């Protein structure tokens, strides 16, 4: 088949080169953005009298019809037409004849692809933001039921101080809230319209770039034609945001995998979100959480891949940049696959509240509060730390918890200890005493939940 750019060639491309060069396999998913961009461009060409107005009208009508036909799967793309841009132009010209050949006036595939990918990613980020918000509302719902669910908080994966499960969930809410803001930040720099950059050096036609920007709903237009066609920093930035989203999900997944082990038994995944073993009949594996953790590596890989693709290419466009699409598309697809399944998985898991409480009680998570009790009775903190530590050691020897020591035995360590110690080191006092902003006390977590709901309803 004759190439759209075949004029200066004496020979056909090698069949292998056609396959090798072609990106239609993966860039066909931008058909809608390509057509919308072309409609705006054609309208502008007509308005500026760069092409006859009647041709502009024919092109717009033809492109609209083509969009419907593609959506109804009536169209077969041609690998010889290389990419989505040339496929659309070729299909349009087959449909409307001569006028179709005027569409590419004042435009290059270099600024066209820069436009399409921005539009595509802008659309996808709207969906991802919605999914993130939904996940955040799931976290809030579970948190609401667990403001009294005491569990051990950890540092170094060693029991540290008691918190509540709601407090733990709301920590993830904060992380996803920042992800949402990163996503909207990244959209600002993506929403810059590159058409008019041409191949690299702009164009001699009197294009109305502002008009095209407004037609397509962009915030700004690119200010340098070389930059407009040759950077993919917006895709890299998005891959970074997506990596952070995955990292947050993955950390939680790791916790859930640990917590569903027999040793922890803090949670149990619903049967619908677990799988069995082909050999070991007793097994119930948290595969969904593991797969999300695994897919995190895949998204990080795409970020590194994109950075590496871009690091050494001279300005302006180089064909290397066709390699931006598969990684960023797969990163987007992966996040869109993980977010909803993660939300459903946590919404359906069983929370073993008494095991969590037992876990908090069992690990001397109130040892700091014991020291604080002594401080409040006048002992210097460093000394109180030592007393509390020695009492913990006694309990370890006896296999009991701090509140199981008798008052007499406690007094062996310090005679300022009174009967009120038991209340001071109860799990509930330990949690509810931490009623500072951001703390795990029920009143504070309830406030955090209220703020979260306000945020989500906005
Ligand atoms: N398919 C190409 C890409 O994805 C479109 C731009 C091609 N431009 C060129 N001069 N070869 O990057």
PDB file of C-alpha atoms and ligand atoms in Angstrom, residues 5 21-24 26-27 30 82-85 108-114 199 232 317-325, ligand 1:
ATOM      1  CA  UNK A   5       4.520   9.904   3.317  1.00  0.00           C
ATOM      2  CA  UNK A  21       7.439   0.684  13.145  1.00  0.00           C
ATOM      3  CA  UNK A  22       3.730   0.339  13.555  1.00  0.00           C
ATOM      4  CA  UNK A  23       2.117   1.480  16.770  1.00  0.00           C
ATOM      5  CA  UNK A  24      -1.530   0.974  15.804  1.00  0.00           C
ATOM      6  CA  UNK A  26      -1.406  -0.014  21.092  1.00  0.00           C
ATOM      7  CA  UNK A  27      -2.159   3.572  20.055  1.00  0.00           C
ATOM      8  CA  UNK A  30      -6.490   6.984  21.472  1.00  0.00           C
ATOM      9  CA  UNK A  82       1.367   2.743  10.997  1.00  0.00           C
ATOM     10  CA  UNK A  83      -0.453   4.553  13.758  1.00  0.00           C
ATOM     11  CA  UNK A  84      -3.827   5.849  14.850  1.00  0.00           C
ATOM     12  CA  UNK A  85      -3.153   9.280  13.336  1.00  0.00           C
ATOM     13  CA  UNK A 108       2.508  17.191  12.077  1.00  0.00           C
ATOM     14  CA  UNK A 109       2.084  13.817  13.664  1.00  0.00           C
ATOM     15  CA  UNK A 110       4.589  15.078  16.206  1.00  0.00           C
ATOM     16  CA  UNK A 111       2.302  17.719  17.637  1.00  0.00           C
ATOM     17  CA  UNK A 112      -0.695  15.484  16.969  1.00  0.00           C
ATOM     18  CA  UNK A 113       0.622  12.627  19.083  1.00  0.00           C
ATOM     19  CA  UNK A 114       1.690  15.073  21.802  1.00  0.00           C
ATOM     20  CA  UNK A 199       6.965  18.945  13.457  1.00  0.00           C
ATOM     21  CA  UNK A 232       6.899  13.545  27.912  1.00  0.00           C
ATOM     22  CA  UNK A 317      10.833  14.400  18.318  1.00  0.00           C
ATOM     23  CA  UNK A 318      12.564  11.048  17.992  1.00  0.00           C
ATOM     24  CA  UNK A 319      10.871   7.755  17.271  1.00  0.00           C
ATOM     25  CA  UNK A 320      12.063   6.496  20.668  1.00  0.00           C
ATOM     26  CA  UNK A 321       9.165   8.477  22.029  1.00  0.00           C
ATOM     27  CA  UNK A 322       6.674   6.062  20.518  1.00  0.00           C
ATOM     28  CA  UNK A 323       7.835   3.850  23.400  1.00  0.00           C
ATOM     29  CA  UNK A 324       6.075   6.153  25.876  1.00  0.00           C
ATOM     30  CA  UNK A 325       2.689   4.637  25.228  1.00  0.00           C
TER      31      UNK A 325
HETATM   32  N1  LIG B   1       3.282   6.897  16.209  1.00  0.00           N
HETATM   33  C1  LIG B   1       4.145   7.991  16.508  1.00  0.00           C
HETATM   34  C2  LIG B   1       4.375   8.065  18.025  1.00  0.00           C
HETATM   35  O1  LIG B   1       3.668   7.433  18.708  1.00  0.00           O
HETATM   36  C3  LIG B   1       3.538   9.257  16.032  1.00  0.00           C
HETATM   37  C4  LIG B   1       4.516  10.336  15.652  1.00  0.00           C
HETATM   38  C5  LIG B   1       5.349   9.905  14.540  1.00  0.00           C
HETATM   39  N2  LIG B   1       6.074  10.958  13.935  1.00  0.00           N
HETATM   40  C6  LIG B   1       7.075  10.705  13.098  1.00  0.00           C
HETATM   41  N3  LIG B   1       7.625  11.689  12.559  1.00  0.00           N
HETATM   42  N4  LIG B   1       7.465   9.484  12.876  1.00  0.00           N
HETATM   43  O2  LIG B   1       5.256   8.720  18.501  1.00  0.00           O
END
